[in-house]
Tab-separated table of C-alpha atoms in Angstrom:
chain	number	residue	atom	x	y	z
A	1	MET	CA	-0.026	-24.689	47.116
A	2	VAL	CA	-2.553	-24.060	44.352
A	3	THR	CA	-1.902	-20.324	43.976
A	4	VAL	CA	1.514	-20.744	42.307
A	5	PRO	CA	0.262	-22.671	39.233
A	6	ARG	CA	-2.572	-20.170	38.857
A	7	ARG	CA	-0.120	-17.256	38.883
A	8	ARG	CA	2.083	-19.023	36.364
A	9	SER	CA	-0.948	-19.656	34.187
A	10	ALA	CA	-2.020	-16.004	34.332
A	11	LEU	CA	1.528	-14.822	33.597
A	12	THR	CA	1.840	-17.235	30.681
A	13	SER	CA	-1.437	-15.980	29.233
A	14	LEU	CA	-0.291	-12.359	29.476
A	15	LEU	CA	3.021	-13.162	27.774
A	16	LEU	CA	1.268	-14.996	24.957
A	17	LEU	CA	-1.152	-12.098	24.496
A	18	GLY	CA	1.741	-9.646	24.377
A	19	ALA	CA	3.476	-11.761	21.731
A	20	VAL	CA	0.351	-11.746	19.566
A	21	VAL	CA	0.007	-7.975	19.873
A	22	LEU	CA	3.664	-7.388	18.972
A	23	THR	CA	3.423	-9.722	15.995
A	24	ALA	CA	0.423	-7.813	14.668
A	25	CYS	CA	2.074	-4.382	14.875
A	26	GLY	CA	2.963	-2.874	11.530
A	27	ASP	CA	0.622	-5.000	9.420
A	28	GLU	CA	-2.754	-4.246	10.969
A	29	LYS	CA	-4.476	-1.066	12.115
A	30	ALA	CA	-7.305	-0.562	14.540
A	31	GLY	CA	-10.570	-0.458	12.625
A	32	ALA	CA	-12.654	-2.739	10.486
A	33	ALA	CA	-10.497	-4.678	8.052
A	34	ALA	CA	-11.216	-4.225	4.372
A	35	ASP	CA	-13.504	-6.871	2.906
A	36	PRO	CA	-11.186	-9.348	1.100
A	37	ALA	CA	-13.573	-9.766	-1.835
A	38	ALA	CA	-13.924	-6.000	-2.310
A	39	LEU	CA	-10.162	-5.524	-2.007
A	40	ALA	CA	-9.474	-8.227	-4.582
A	41	SER	CA	-12.078	-6.917	-7.016
A	42	ARG	CA	-10.994	-3.262	-6.854
A	43	ALA	CA	-7.272	-4.051	-6.964
A	44	GLN	CA	-7.433	-6.547	-9.811
A	45	THR	CA	-9.584	-4.182	-11.886
A	46	ARG	CA	-6.620	-1.790	-11.787
A	47	GLY	CA	-4.032	-4.496	-12.442
A	48	ILE	CA	-2.789	-4.527	-8.837
A	49	ALA	CA	-2.184	-7.692	-6.820
A	50	PRO	CA	-4.438	-7.497	-3.716
A	51	GLU	CA	-1.695	-8.758	-1.413
A	52	LEU	CA	0.473	-5.771	-2.380
A	53	VAL	CA	-2.050	-3.119	-1.330
A	54	TYR	CA	-0.969	-1.297	1.827
A	55	ALA	CA	-1.718	2.034	3.491
A	56	THR	CA	0.011	4.296	5.983
A	57	ASP	CA	-0.462	7.502	7.981
A	58	VAL	CA	2.064	10.261	7.333
A	59	PRO	CA	2.234	13.120	9.861
A	60	GLY	CA	1.083	16.347	8.205
A	61	HIS	CA	0.246	14.630	4.908
A	62	THR	CA	-2.925	13.394	3.219
A	63	LEU	CA	-3.446	10.853	0.471
A	64	ALA	CA	-3.491	12.165	-3.094
A	65	GLN	CA	-6.081	9.759	-4.469
A	66	GLN	CA	-5.177	10.503	-8.078
A	67	SER	CA	-1.665	9.193	-7.379
A	68	VAL	CA	-2.846	5.680	-6.543
A	69	GLY	CA	-2.023	3.149	-9.218
A	70	VAL	CA	-0.181	0.065	-10.392
A	71	LEU	CA	3.594	-0.165	-10.027
A	72	GLY	CA	5.562	-2.395	-12.379
A	73	ASP	CA	3.715	-5.576	-13.296
A	74	ASP	CA	1.226	-5.737	-10.423
A	75	GLY	CA	2.657	-3.634	-7.593
A	76	PHE	CA	1.043	-0.742	-5.760
A	77	SER	CA	1.934	2.921	-5.367
A	78	ALA	CA	0.364	5.920	-3.588
A	79	THR	CA	1.609	9.386	-2.657
A	80	TYR	CA	0.788	11.425	0.441
A	81	VAL	CA	1.165	15.212	0.177
A	82	SER	CA	1.469	18.096	2.651
A	83	PRO	CA	0.016	21.616	2.301
A	84	LYS	CA	3.590	22.889	1.878
A	85	GLY	CA	4.172	20.665	-1.136
A	86	GLY	CA	6.016	17.796	0.562
A	87	GLN	CA	5.454	14.322	-0.857
A	88	VAL	CA	5.891	10.888	0.686
A	89	ARG	CA	5.550	7.907	-1.621
A	90	LEU	CA	4.393	4.472	-0.507
A	91	ALA	CA	5.454	1.803	-2.999
A	92	VAL	CA	4.992	-1.956	-2.762
A	93	ASP	CA	6.493	-4.263	-5.369
A	94	ARG	CA	7.809	-7.768	-5.702
A	95	GLY	CA	11.468	-8.375	-4.941
A	96	THR	CA	13.929	-8.571	-2.067
A	97	ILE	CA	16.432	-6.334	-0.308
A	98	GLY	CA	19.269	-7.199	2.050
A	99	ALA	CA	22.764	-6.281	3.179
A	100	ALA	CA	24.333	-7.591	-0.033
A	101	ASP	CA	22.336	-5.410	-2.434
A	102	CYS	CA	20.746	-2.628	-0.362
A	103	ALA	CA	23.145	0.077	-1.549
A	104	GLU	CA	23.274	-1.347	-5.076
A	105	GLN	CA	19.565	-1.050	-5.795
A	106	PRO	CA	19.073	2.180	-7.787
A	107	ALA	CA	17.111	5.137	-6.501
A	108	TRP	CA	15.331	7.522	-8.857
A	109	PRO	CA	14.034	10.560	-6.938
A	110	ALA	CA	11.040	12.263	-8.501
A	111	GLY	CA	12.192	14.535	-11.307
A	112	ALA	CA	15.760	13.166	-11.320
A	113	ALA	CA	17.374	12.688	-14.725
A	114	GLU	CA	19.469	9.786	-13.434
A	115	ALA	CA	19.799	7.479	-10.465
A	116	VAL	CA	21.552	8.817	-7.364
A	117	PRO	CA	24.293	7.024	-5.368
A	118	VAL	CA	22.792	5.354	-2.303
A	119	THR	CA	24.065	4.681	1.205
A	120	CYS	CA	22.275	2.051	3.244
A	121	VAL	CA	22.112	1.259	6.965
A	122	ARG	CA	19.987	-1.093	9.022
A	123	ASP	CA	17.322	0.611	11.160
A	124	GLY	CA	15.308	-1.853	13.211
A	125	ASP	CA	13.301	-4.084	10.902
A	126	ALA	CA	13.944	-1.855	7.879
A	127	TRP	CA	16.754	-0.526	5.726
A	128	PHE	CA	17.320	3.234	5.623
A	129	ARG	CA	18.555	4.291	2.189
A	130	SER	CA	19.582	7.825	1.294
A	131	GLY	CA	21.212	9.846	-1.434
A	132	GLY	CA	21.373	13.642	-1.477
A	133	ASP	CA	18.020	15.068	-0.375
A	134	TRP	CA	16.266	11.771	-1.124
A	135	ALA	CA	15.675	9.101	1.525
A	136	GLU	CA	13.751	5.868	1.882
A	137	TYR	CA	12.789	3.227	4.392
A	138	ALA	CA	12.604	-0.206	2.788
A	139	LEU	CA	10.773	-2.939	4.699
A	140	PRO	CA	11.434	-6.444	3.341
A	141	LYS	CA	8.527	-8.872	3.416
A	142	ARG	CA	8.161	-12.389	2.068
A	143	GLY	CA	8.550	-11.956	-1.674
A	144	PHE	CA	8.033	-8.193	-1.795
A	145	VAL	CA	9.365	-4.909	-0.405
A	146	ILE	CA	7.445	-1.964	1.061
A	147	ARG	CA	9.154	1.379	0.468
A	148	VAL	CA	8.385	4.751	2.068
A	149	SER	CA	10.370	7.521	0.409
A	150	GLY	CA	10.569	11.248	-0.183
A	151	THR	CA	12.832	14.133	-1.171
A	152	GLY	CA	13.493	16.785	1.446
A	153	VAL	CA	11.368	14.887	3.980
A	154	PRO	CA	12.739	14.611	7.558
A	155	ARG	CA	13.988	11.144	8.427
A	156	ASP	CA	11.773	10.922	11.513
A	157	THR	CA	8.702	11.601	9.343
A	158	LEU	CA	9.660	8.752	7.015
A	159	ARG	CA	10.378	6.487	9.987
A	160	GLU	CA	6.977	7.208	11.509
A	161	ALA	CA	5.245	6.625	8.186
A	162	ALA	CA	7.112	3.327	7.832
A	163	ASP	CA	6.109	2.311	11.346
A	164	ARG	CA	2.457	3.010	10.475
A	165	VAL	CA	2.347	0.916	7.301
A	166	HIS	CA	-0.545	-1.538	7.523
A	167	ARG	CA	-2.949	-3.626	5.499
A	168	PRO	CA	-5.931	-1.493	4.435
A	169	THR	CA	-8.968	-1.029	6.630
A	170	ALA	CA	-12.402	-0.524	5.087
A	171	ASP	CA	-11.893	3.254	5.231
A	172	ASP	CA	-8.433	2.954	3.684
A	173	LEU	CA	-9.823	0.870	0.831
A	174	ASP	CA	-12.508	3.429	-0.006
A	175	ALA	CA	-9.856	6.160	-0.104
A	176	LEU	CA	-7.217	4.178	-2.002
A	177	LEU	CA	-9.387	2.146	-4.370
A	178	PRO	CA	-12.923	3.520	-4.462
A	179	PRO	CA	-15.575	1.444	-6.274
A	180	GLU	CA	-15.755	1.878	-10.014
A	181	PRO	CA	-18.654	4.170	-10.984
A	182	ASP	CA	-21.841	2.415	-12.048
A	183	ARG	CA	-22.194	3.265	-15.703
A	184	GLY	CA	-25.678	1.736	-15.875
A	185	ALA	CA	-27.179	-0.686	-18.356
A	186	PRO	CA	-26.688	-0.100	-22.089
A	187	VAL	CA	-29.392	1.984	-23.747
A	188	GLU	CA	-31.617	-0.011	-26.064
A	189	ARG	CA	-31.984	1.481	-29.533
A	190	GLY	CA	-35.213	1.185	-31.452
A	191	ASP	CA	-33.525	1.420	-34.818
A	192	LEU	CA	-31.553	-1.822	-34.485
A	193	PRO	CA	-33.071	-4.699	-36.516
A	194	ALA	CA	-33.870	-7.964	-34.741
A	195	ASN	CA	-31.931	-9.969	-37.339
A	196	GLY	CA	-28.808	-9.451	-39.367
A	197	ASP	CA	-25.518	-7.838	-38.472
A	198	GLY	CA	-27.039	-5.202	-36.195
A	199	ALA	CA	-26.566	-2.227	-38.522
A	200	PRO	CA	-29.011	0.627	-37.791
A	201	ASP	CA	-32.174	0.697	-39.867
A	202	ASN	CA	-32.552	4.339	-40.785
A	203	ASP	CA	-36.052	3.688	-42.137
A	204	ALA	CA	-37.324	2.198	-38.884
A	205	ASP	CA	-39.438	5.259	-38.111
A	206	ALA	CA	-40.323	6.161	-41.697
A	207	GLY	CA	-43.917	5.861	-42.744
A	208	GLY	CA	-45.312	4.194	-45.864
């Protein structure tokens, strides 16, 4: 019977395709991927490691472009804000997090004078950390941790934002790290002598 092997082959192909799709979830987003050279250039200009640049989509929030910047030595940070004043911070920095130290890692909510005590529970592929009105989803990666946090933000909003974390698309890159403005070529001055130390010649236009 030749139909059985064909069915097995088709089923195997579907299972393999499903595995690839599931593996890609969380790190990639539909849309044109950001150009690696452009990502590296724009990130490194700001002191950020390109591999630590991520983006997300937060329900009811938009990116505050002025908040984008370097975190620590070469990490990445961006804040998404809502019209009502809510803020969700996306932070990516080198390090690790696990059951042994999840609750021990300090949390400093925005505006807090000191760190708050943290409770920590596993939630799928992430750790949910909370203390008072502050909460965070921490997603461990290989050599770094992605954190989505906020104060007074519903847990399901943080969870959805964490689920939507992905490597930047071309549109994300333009929003997060727009190209540096072209400041043009330096203006040539007519009063600079051809030889010497370059000091201006104030008599360059004088007659006589």
